Tab-separated table of C-alpha atoms in Angstrom:
chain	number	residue	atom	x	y	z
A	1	UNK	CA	33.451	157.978	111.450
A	2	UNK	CA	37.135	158.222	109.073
A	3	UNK	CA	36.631	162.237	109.560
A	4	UNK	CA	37.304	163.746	112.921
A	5	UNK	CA	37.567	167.166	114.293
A	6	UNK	CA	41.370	168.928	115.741
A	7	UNK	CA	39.497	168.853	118.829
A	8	UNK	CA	38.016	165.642	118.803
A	9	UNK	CA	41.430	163.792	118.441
A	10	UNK	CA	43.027	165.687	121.177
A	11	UNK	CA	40.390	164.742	123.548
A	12	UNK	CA	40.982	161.451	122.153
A	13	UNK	CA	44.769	161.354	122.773
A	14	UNK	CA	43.849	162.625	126.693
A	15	UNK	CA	41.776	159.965	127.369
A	16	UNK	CA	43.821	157.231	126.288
A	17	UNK	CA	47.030	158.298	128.226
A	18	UNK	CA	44.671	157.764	131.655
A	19	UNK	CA	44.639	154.236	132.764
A	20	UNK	CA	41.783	152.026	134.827
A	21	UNK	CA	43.911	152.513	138.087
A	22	UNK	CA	44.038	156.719	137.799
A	23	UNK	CA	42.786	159.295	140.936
A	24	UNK	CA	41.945	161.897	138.524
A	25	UNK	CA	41.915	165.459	139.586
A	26	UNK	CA	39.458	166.823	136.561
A	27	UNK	CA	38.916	170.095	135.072
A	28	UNK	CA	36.210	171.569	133.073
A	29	UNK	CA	36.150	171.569	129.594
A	30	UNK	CA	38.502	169.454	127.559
A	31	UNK	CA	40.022	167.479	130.883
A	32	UNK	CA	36.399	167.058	131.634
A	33	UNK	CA	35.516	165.691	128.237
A	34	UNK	CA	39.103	163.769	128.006
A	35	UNK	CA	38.651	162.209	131.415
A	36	UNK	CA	34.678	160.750	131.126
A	37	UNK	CA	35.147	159.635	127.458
A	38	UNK	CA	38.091	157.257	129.123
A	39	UNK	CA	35.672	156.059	132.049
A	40	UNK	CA	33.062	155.844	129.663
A	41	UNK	CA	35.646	153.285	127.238
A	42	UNK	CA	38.585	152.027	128.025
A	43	UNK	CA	38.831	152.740	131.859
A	44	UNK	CA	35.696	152.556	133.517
A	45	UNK	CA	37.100	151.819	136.833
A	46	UNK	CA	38.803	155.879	136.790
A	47	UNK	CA	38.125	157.675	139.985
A	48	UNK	CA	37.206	161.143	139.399
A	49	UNK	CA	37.779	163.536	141.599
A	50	UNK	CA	36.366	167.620	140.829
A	51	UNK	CA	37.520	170.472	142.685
A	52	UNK	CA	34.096	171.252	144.618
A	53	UNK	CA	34.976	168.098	146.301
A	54	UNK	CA	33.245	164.858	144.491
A	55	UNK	CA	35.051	162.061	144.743
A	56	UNK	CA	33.770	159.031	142.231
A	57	UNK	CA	31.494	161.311	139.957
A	58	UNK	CA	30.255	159.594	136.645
A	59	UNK	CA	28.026	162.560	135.046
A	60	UNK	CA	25.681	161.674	132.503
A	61	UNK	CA	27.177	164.885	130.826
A	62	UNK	CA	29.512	167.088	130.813
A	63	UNK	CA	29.560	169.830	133.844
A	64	UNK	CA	29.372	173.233	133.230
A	65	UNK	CA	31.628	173.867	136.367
A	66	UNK	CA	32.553	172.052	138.979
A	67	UNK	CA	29.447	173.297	141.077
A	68	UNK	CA	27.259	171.729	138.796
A	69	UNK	CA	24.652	169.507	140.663
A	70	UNK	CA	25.485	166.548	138.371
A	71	UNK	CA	28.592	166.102	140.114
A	72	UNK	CA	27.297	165.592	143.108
A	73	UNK	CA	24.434	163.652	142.162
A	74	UNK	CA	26.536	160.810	140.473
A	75	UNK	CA	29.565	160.898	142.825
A	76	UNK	CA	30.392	158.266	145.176
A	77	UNK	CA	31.067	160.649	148.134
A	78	UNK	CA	31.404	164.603	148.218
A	79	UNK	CA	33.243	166.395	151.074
A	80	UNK	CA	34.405	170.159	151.669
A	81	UNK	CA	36.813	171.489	149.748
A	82	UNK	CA	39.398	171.964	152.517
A	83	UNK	CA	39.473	168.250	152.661
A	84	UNK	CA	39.696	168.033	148.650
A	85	UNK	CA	42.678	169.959	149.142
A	86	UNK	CA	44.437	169.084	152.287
A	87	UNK	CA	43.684	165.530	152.580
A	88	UNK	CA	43.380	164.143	149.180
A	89	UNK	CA	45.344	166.381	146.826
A	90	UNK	CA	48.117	167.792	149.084
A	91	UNK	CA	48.602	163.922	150.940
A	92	UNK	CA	49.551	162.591	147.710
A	93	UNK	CA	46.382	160.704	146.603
A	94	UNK	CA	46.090	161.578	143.179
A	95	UNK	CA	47.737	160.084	140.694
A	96	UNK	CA	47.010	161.995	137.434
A	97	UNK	CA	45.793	166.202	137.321
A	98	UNK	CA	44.754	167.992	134.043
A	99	UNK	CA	45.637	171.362	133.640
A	100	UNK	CA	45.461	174.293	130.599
A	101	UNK	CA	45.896	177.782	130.633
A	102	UNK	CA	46.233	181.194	128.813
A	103	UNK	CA	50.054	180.990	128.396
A	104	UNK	CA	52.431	177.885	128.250
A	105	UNK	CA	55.673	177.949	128.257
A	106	UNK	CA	58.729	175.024	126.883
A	107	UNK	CA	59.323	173.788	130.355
A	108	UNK	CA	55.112	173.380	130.763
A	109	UNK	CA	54.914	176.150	133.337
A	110	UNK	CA	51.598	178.091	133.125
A	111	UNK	CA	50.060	180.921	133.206
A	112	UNK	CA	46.926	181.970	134.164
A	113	UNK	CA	47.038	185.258	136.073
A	114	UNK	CA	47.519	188.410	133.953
A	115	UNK	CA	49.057	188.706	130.402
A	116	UNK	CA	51.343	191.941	130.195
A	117	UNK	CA	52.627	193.434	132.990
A	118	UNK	CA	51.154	192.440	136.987
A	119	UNK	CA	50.300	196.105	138.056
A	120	UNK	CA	48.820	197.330	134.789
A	121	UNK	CA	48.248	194.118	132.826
A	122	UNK	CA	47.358	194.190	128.949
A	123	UNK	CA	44.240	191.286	130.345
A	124	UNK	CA	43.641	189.648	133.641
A	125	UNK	CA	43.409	186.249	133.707
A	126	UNK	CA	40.718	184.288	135.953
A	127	UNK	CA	43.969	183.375	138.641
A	128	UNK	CA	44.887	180.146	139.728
A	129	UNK	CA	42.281	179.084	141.586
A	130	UNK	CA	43.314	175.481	142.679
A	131	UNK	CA	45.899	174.886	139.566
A	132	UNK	CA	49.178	175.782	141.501
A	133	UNK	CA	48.374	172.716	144.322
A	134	UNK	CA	47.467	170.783	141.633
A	135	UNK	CA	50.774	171.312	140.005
A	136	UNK	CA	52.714	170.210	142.603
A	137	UNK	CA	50.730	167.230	144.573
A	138	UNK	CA	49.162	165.508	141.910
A	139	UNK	CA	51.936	162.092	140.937
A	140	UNK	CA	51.907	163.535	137.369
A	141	UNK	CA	50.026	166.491	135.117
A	142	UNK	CA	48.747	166.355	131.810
A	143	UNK	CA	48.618	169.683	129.658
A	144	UNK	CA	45.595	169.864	127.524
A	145	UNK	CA	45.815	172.795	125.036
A	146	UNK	CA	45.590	174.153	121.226
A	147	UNK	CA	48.510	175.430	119.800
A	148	UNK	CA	48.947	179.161	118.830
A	149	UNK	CA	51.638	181.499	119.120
A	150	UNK	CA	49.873	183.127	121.412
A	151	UNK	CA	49.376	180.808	124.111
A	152	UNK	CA	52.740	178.791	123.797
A	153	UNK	CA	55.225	181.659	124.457
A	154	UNK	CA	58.789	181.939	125.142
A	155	UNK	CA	58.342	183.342	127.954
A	156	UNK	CA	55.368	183.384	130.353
A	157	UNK	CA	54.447	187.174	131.698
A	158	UNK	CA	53.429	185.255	135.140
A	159	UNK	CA	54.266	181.979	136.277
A	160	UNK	CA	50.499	181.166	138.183
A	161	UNK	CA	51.320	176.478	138.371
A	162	UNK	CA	54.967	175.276	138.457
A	163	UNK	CA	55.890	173.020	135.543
A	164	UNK	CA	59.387	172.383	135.567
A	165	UNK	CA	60.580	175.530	136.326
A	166	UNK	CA	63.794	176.402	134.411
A	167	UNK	CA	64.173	173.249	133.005
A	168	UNK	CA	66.763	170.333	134.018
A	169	UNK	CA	66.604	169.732	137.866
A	170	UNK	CA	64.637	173.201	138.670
A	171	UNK	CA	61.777	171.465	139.804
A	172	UNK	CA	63.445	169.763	142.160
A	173	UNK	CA	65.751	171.948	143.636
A	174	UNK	CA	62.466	173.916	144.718
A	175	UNK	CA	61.284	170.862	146.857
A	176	UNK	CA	58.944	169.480	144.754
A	177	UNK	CA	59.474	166.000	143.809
A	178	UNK	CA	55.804	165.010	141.921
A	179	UNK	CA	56.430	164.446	138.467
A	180	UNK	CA	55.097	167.611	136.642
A	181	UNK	CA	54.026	167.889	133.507
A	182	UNK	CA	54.640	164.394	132.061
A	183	UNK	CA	52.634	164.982	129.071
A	184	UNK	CA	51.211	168.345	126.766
A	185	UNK	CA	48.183	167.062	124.241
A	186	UNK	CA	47.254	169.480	121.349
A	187	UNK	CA	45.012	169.996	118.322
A	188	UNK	CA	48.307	169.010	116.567
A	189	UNK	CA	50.551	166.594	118.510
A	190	UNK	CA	51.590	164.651	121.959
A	191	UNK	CA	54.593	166.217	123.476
A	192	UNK	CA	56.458	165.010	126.544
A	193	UNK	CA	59.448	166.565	128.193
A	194	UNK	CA	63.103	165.446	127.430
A	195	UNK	CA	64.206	163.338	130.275
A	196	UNK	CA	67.369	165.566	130.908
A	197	UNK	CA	66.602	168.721	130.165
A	198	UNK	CA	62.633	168.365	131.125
A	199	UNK	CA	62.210	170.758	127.455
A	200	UNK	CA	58.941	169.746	125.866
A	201	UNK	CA	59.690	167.407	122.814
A	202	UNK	CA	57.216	166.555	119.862
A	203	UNK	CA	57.032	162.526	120.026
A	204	UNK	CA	53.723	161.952	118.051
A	205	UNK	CA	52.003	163.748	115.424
A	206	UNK	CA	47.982	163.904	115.041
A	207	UNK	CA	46.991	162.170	111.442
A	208	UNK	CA	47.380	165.194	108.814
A	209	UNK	CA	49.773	167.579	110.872
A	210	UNK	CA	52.864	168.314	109.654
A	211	UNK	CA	56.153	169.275	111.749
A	212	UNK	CA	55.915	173.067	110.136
A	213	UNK	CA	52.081	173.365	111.126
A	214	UNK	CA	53.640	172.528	115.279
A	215	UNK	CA	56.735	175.331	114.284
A	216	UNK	CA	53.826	177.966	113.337
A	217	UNK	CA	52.100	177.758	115.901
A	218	UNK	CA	54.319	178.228	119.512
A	219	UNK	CA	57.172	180.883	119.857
A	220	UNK	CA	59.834	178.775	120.700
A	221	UNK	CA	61.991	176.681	118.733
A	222	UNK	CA	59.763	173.322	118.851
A	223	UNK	CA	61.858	170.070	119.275
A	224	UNK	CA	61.300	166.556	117.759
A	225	UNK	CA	62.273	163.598	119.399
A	226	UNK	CA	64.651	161.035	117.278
A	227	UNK	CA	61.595	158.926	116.264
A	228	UNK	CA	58.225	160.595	116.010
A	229	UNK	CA	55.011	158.670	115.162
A	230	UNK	CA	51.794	159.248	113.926
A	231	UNK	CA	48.992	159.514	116.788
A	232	UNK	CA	46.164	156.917	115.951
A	233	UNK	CA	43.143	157.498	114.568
A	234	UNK	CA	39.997	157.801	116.692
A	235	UNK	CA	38.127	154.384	116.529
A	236	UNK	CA	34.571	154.568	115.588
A	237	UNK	CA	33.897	153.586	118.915
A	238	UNK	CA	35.732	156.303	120.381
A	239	UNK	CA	34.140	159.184	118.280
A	240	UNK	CA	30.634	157.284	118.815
A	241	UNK	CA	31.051	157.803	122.947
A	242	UNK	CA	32.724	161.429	122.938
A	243	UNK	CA	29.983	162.666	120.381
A	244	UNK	CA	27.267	160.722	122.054
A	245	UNK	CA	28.341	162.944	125.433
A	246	UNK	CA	28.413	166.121	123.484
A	247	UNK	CA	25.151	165.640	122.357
A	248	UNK	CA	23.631	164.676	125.737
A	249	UNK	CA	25.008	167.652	127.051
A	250	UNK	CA	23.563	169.802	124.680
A	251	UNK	CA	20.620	168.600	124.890
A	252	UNK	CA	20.654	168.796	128.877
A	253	UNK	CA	21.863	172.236	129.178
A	254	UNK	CA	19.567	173.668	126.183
A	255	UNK	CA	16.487	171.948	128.611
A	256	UNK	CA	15.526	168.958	126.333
């Protein structure tokens, strides 16, 4: 258990920023891994909340979307997706959302819609779907994404979910007063914005990366805060329960 993967650690580092007390608006894939390893650990009290409209779901494994019947099996109540939306997301009842995307900017605004120009776009993107509301009703958003130069860019080709706009008080002046983006976990490091100018700012690096291998790998000058730590180490416990899931997923989706 002293070896762990990029991956593993930044699932890791999700999980233990979400606390016992969290509404958690979940995605699918890391968020979904990030958010059950912390109910299935350190917060087993987490209400989890998928975009289909479960409310309280604590799957055996991991879903392969949100319409997967595990959800709804294991969830505590399940109601339509207007009501997901209008009710408990947009009337403030969610404390924590995880989002990622194809392109992230400095100010953790994302992009999900097209790459390249709108009308004759290099790719196109899946779209929003329910990211944007997320963005800006959830109390706080957590980024989960690995670095590369060409997903953190210096300038996003569509801005799909408001992060903090252009920085400084941008959010704000556009009427929305959630948080944001309050914290952006990588493969490499934990980066949260700088309380005045909202800028993402390197404040802990993952055991083994280096400050240059964060430079390489997004297209903006990356900042350090004054005092950056190390991230710790998955426990053996921790590793134990996240590979444990893997493997029962696996083993459910392959039919075992």
């Amino acid at each position: 258990m002293s070896t762990f993967t990029p991956t593993e650690i930044m699932t890791v580092a999700a999980a233990r920023a979400l606390s016992n007390d969290d509404v958690c608006f979940v995605g699918i894939g890391a968020p979904s891994a990030a958010c059950n390893l912390a109910r299935l650990t350190h917060a087993p009290d987490i209400t989890l909340i998928y975009e289909s409209g479960t409310i309280g779901t604590a799957p055996t494994v991991l879903p392969l979307s949100i319409g997967d019947g595990e959800l709804c099996d294991t969830a505590l109540n399940t109601v339509s997706v207007p009501e997901m939306f209008r009710y408990w997301l947009q009337g403030g009842r969610i404390t924590v959302g995880f989002l990622g995307g194809a392109q992230l900017d400095r100010f953790g605004n994302i992009n999900t819609t097209v790459v390249g120009d709108y009308d004759k776009p290099k790719v196109r993107l899946p779209g929003g779907g329910g990211a944007p509301e997320i963005a800006i009703s959830c109390g706080e958003i957590f980024i989960t994404m690995k670095q590369s130069t060409r997903g953190f860019v210096e300038k996003l080709d569509f801005i799909t979910s408001l992060g903090h706009g252009k920085g400084g008080p941008d959010r704000a002046d556009h009427g929305v007063h959630t948080k944001g983006p309050t914290r952006l976990i990588t493969d490499l490091a934990v980066w949260e914005p700088d309380p005045q100018t909202k800028e993402f700012t390197v404040t802990s690096l993952h055991p083994g990366a280096s400050r240059k291998d964060v430079e390489d790998t997004v297209s903006w000058p990356a900042k350090f805060a004054d005092h950056v730590i190390e991230t710790p180490a998955p426990s053996a416990e921790e590793l134990q329960v996240l590979r444990d899931l893997h493997a029962r997923t696996k083993a459910a989706h392959e039919g075992q």
